[in-house]
Coordinates of C-alpha atoms and ligand atoms in Angstrom, one line a residue:
X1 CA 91.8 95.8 122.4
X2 CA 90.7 93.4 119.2
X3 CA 88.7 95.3 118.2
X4 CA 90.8 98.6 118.4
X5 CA 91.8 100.4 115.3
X6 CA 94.9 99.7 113.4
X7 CA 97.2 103.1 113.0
X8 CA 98.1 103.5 109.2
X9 CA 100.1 106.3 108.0
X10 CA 101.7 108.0 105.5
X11 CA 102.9 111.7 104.0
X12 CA 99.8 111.8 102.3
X13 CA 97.7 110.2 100.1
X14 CA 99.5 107.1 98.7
X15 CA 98.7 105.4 101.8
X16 CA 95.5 104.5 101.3
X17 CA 96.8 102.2 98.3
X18 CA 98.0 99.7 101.6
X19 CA 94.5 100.8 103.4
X20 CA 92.9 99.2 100.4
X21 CA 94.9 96.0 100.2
X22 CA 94.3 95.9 104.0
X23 CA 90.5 95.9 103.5
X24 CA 91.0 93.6 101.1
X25 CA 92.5 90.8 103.1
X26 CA 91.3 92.0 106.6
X27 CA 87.9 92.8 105.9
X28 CA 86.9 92.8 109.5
X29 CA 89.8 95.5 110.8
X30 CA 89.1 98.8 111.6
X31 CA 91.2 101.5 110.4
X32 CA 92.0 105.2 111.2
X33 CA 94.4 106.6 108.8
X34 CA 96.4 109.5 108.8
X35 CA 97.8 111.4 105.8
X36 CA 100.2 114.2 106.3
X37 CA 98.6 116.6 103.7
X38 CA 100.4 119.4 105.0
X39 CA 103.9 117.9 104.9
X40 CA 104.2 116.0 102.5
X41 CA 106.6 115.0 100.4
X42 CA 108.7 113.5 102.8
X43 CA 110.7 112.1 100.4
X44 CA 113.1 114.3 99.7
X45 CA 113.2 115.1 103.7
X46 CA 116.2 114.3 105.9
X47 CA 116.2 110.9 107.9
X48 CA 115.9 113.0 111.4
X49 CA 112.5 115.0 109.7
X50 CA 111.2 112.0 108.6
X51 CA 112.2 110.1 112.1
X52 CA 110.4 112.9 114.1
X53 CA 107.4 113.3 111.9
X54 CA 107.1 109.5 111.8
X55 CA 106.8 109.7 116.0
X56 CA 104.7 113.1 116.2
X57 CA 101.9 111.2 114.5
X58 CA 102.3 107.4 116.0
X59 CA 101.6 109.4 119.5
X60 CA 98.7 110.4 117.6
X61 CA 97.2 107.4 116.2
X62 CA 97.8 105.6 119.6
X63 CA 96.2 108.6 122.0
X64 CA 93.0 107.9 119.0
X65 CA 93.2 104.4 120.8
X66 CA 95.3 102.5 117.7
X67 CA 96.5 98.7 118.5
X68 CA 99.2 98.4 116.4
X69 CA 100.7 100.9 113.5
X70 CA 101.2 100.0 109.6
X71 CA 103.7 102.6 108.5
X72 CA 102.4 102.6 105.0
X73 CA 105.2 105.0 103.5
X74 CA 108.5 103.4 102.0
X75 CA 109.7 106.9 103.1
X76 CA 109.2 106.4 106.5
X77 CA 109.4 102.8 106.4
X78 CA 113.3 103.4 105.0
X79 CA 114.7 105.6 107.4
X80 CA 112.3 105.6 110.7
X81 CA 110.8 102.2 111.5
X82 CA 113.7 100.6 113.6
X83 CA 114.1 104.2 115.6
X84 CA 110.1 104.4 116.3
X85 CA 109.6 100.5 117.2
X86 CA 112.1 101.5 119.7
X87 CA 109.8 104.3 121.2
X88 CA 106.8 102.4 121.2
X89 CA 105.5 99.3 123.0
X90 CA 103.3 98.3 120.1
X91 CA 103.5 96.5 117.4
X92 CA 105.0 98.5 113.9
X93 CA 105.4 97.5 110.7
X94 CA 106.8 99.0 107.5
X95 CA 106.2 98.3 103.7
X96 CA 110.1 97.8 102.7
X97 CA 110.9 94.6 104.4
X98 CA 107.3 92.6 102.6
X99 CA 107.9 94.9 99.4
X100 CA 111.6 93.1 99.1
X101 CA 110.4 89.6 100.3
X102 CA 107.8 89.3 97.7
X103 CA 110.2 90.7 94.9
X104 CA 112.7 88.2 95.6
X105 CA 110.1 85.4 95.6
X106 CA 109.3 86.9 92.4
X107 CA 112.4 87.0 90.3
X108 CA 113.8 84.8 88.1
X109 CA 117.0 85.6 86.6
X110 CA 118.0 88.0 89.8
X111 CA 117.7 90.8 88.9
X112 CA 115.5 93.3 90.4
X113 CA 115.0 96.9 89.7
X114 CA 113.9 99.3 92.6
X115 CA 112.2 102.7 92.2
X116 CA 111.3 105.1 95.1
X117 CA 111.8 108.3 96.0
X118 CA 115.2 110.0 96.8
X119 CA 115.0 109.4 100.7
X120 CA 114.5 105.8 100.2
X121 CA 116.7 105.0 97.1
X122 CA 119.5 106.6 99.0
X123 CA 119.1 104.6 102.2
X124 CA 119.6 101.3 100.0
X125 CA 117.4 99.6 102.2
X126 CA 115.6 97.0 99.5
X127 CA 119.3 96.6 98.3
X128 CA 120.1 95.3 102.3
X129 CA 117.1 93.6 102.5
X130 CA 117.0 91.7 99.3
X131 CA 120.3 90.8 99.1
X132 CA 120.3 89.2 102.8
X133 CA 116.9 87.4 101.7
X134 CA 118.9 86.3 98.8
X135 CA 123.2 87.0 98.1
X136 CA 122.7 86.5 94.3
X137 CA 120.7 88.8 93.5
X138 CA 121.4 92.0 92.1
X139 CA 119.1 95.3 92.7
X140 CA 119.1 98.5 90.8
X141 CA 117.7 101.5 92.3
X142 CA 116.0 104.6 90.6
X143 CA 114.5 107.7 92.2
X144 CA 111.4 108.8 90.1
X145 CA 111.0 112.2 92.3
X146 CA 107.9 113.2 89.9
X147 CA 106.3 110.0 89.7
X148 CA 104.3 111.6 93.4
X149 CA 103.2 115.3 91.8
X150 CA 101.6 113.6 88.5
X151 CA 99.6 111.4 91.1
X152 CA 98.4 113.6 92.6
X153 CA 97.5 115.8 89.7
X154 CA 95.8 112.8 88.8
X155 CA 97.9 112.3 85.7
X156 CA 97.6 108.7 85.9
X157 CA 96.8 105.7 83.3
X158 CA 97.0 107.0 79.7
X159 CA 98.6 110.5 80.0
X160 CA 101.2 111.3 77.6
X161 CA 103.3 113.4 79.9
X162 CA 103.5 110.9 82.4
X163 CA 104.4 108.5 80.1
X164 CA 107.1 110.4 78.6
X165 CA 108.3 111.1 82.5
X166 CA 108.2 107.0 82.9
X167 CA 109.8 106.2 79.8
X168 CA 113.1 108.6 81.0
X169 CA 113.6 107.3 84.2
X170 CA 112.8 103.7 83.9
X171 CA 115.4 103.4 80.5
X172 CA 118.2 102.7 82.4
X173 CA 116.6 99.6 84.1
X174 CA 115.0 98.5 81.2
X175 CA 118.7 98.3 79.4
X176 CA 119.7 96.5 82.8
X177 CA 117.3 93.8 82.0
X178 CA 115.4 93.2 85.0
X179 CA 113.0 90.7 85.0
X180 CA 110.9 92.3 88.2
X181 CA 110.4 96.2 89.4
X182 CA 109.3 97.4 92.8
X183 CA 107.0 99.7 93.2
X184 CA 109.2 101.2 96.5
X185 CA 106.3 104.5 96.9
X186 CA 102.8 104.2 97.5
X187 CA 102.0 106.4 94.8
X188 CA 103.7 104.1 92.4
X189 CA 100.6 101.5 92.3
X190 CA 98.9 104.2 90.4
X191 CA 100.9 103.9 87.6
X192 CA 101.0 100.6 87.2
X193 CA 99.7 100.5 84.3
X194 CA 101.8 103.4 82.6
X195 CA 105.1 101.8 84.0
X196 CA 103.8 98.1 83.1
X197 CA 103.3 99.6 79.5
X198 CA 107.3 101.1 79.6
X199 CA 108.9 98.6 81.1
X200 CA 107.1 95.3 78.7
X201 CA 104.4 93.0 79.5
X202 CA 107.3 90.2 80.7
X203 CA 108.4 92.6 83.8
X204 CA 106.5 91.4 86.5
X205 CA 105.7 94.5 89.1
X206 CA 106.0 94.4 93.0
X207 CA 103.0 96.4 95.2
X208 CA 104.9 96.0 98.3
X209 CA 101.3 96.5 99.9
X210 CA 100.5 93.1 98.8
X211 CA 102.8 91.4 100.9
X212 CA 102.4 94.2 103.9
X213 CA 99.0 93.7 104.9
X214 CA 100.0 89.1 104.8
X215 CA 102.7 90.0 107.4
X216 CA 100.1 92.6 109.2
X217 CA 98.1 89.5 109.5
X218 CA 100.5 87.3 111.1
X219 CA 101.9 90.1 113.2
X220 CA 98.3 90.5 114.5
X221 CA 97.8 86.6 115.2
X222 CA 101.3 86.6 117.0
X223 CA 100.2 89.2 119.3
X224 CA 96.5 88.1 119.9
X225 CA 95.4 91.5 118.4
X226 CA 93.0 90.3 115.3
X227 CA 89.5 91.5 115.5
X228 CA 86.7 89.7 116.6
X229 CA 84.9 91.1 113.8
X230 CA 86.4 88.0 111.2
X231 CA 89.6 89.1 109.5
X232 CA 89.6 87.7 106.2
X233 CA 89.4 84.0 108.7
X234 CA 86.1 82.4 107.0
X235 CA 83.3 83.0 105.6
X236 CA 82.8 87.1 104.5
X237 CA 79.2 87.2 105.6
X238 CA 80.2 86.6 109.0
X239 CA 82.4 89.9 108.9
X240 CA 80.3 92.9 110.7
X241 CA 81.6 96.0 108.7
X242 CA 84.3 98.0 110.7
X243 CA 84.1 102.1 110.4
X244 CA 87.2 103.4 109.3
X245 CA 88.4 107.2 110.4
X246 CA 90.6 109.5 108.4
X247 CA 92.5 112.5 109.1
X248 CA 94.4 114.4 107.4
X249 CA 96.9 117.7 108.4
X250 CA 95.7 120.0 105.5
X251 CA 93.5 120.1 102.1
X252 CA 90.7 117.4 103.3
X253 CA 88.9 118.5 100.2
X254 CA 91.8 117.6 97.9
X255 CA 92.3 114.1 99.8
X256 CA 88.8 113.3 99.5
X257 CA 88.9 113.6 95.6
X258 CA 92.6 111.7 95.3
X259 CA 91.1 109.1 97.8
X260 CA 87.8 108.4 96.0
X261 CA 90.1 107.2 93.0
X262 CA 91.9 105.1 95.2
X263 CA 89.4 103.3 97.6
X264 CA 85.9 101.4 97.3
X265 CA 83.1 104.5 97.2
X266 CA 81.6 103.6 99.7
X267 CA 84.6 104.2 102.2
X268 CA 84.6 107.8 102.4
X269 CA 80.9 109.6 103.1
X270 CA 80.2 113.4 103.8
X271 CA 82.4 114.8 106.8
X272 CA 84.6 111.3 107.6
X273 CA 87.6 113.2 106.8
X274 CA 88.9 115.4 110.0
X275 CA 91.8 117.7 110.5
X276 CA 94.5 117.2 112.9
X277 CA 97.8 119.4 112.9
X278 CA 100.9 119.6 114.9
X279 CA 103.0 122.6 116.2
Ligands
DGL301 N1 104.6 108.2 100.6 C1 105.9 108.4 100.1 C2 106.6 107.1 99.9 O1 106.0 106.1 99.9 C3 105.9 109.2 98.8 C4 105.5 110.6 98.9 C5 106.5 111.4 99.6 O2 107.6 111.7 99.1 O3 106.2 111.8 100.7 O4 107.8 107.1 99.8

């Protein structure tokens, strides 16, 4: 069972930027990833969509033999986690509950900004969470519903357009002062630098994937479920490489060019990427 899988998923492709911090500080865990290409966005979804889309594919991942799951969508992690961890006797983690402990570790005159999509600014779940982490702070919340189409258009870094996008919804934050901005969507890390450059060098910016695959690690430890392979414990040359699987419910084609900017290129060979749909 250590050497299982670990179940990550998301509505598409922005989930591979917590599969990358996950290789990053697990080196030795295998993964098998499922984007859901044909779905997404989930983000302007109702919470019961989301809920049974969220359990349709964790019955997946764990029939493909996963340990534990990494719900590595702030969608999904807003409105279905504590529903699903009731379903399933494994262990299941979100990126919302690490995204708002690291941003209130981070701030320093309290005052944080949140952007997301609809589903998840509406829930007001960093708000909960970071205000029971800490009372004084205050949290402003900003959907940025095209921030996910310019990402995957690949309109990232230096495009004008999606500059100009970022410089309309973040102005109301910026006049609020906040000294620290989570990134609440996975396919916010992608613009980091375009939203870096509109919000000012002195705003620090929250990758709530950071902080995820920390916790995944202590959540694996607590349930005697780290690999055997050397997670990230030691020295790296001990670490035999694990083979990671992806699937995907539609476009593998397009989700193996969005993913090759996104991982190592080494990651994703030939025919890795398979195809799973549900009725
Ligand atoms: N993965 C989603 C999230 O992190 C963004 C894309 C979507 O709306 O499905 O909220």
């Amino acid at each position: 069972m250590k050497d299982a899988p670990i179940g990550v998923f998301d509505s598409g492709v922005g989930g591979l930027t917590v599969v990358k911090e996950i290789m990053e500080q697990l080196p030795g865990e295998a993964m098998i990833y499922f984007g859901d290409t044909a779905r997404v966005p989930y983000g302007n979804k109702s919470e019961e969509t989301v809920v049974r889309y969220s359990a349709q594919i964790i019955r997946f991942l764990l029939a493909e033999g996963a340990k534990t799951i990494v719900i590595a969508c702030n969608t999904a992690s807003a409105v279905a986690l504590e529903r699903v961890k009731k379903e399933f006797d494994v262990p299941v983690i979100g990126v919302v509950k690490p995204g708002a402990k690291a941003a209130a570790e981070v701030t320093r005159n309290g005052k944080i900004g949140v952007i997301g999509t609809e589903t998840t600014i509406r829930s007001g779940i960093y708000h909960t969470f970071l205000q029971k982490t800490d009372p004084n702070v205050t949290v402003y919340g900003k959907a940025c519903p095209l921030f996910v189409p310019l990402v995957e258009e690949g309109w990232l870094g230096e495009d004008a357009i999606t500059e100009q996008v970022a410089r309309r919804y973040l102005a109301e934050l910026s006049e609020q002062e906040i000294d620290t901005l989570v990134l609440g969507c996975t396919h916010y890390p992608l613009l980091r630098s375009v939203i870096q450059k509109v919000m000012g060098e002195k705003v620090r910016l929250v990758n709530p994937a950071v902080e995820t695959a920390r916790e995944l690690k202590y959540l694996l430890e607590e349930h005697h479920l780290l690999s055997e392979r050397g997670s990230g414990a030691g020295n790296a040359k001990e670490i035999s490489r694990p083979e990671h699987t992806f699937f995907v419910s539609d476009g593998a084609e397009k989700f193996r060019q969005l993913a090759a900017s996104i991982l190592p290129a080494a990651t994703l060979r030939g025919e890795d990427i398979r195809v799973k749909t549900f009725e």
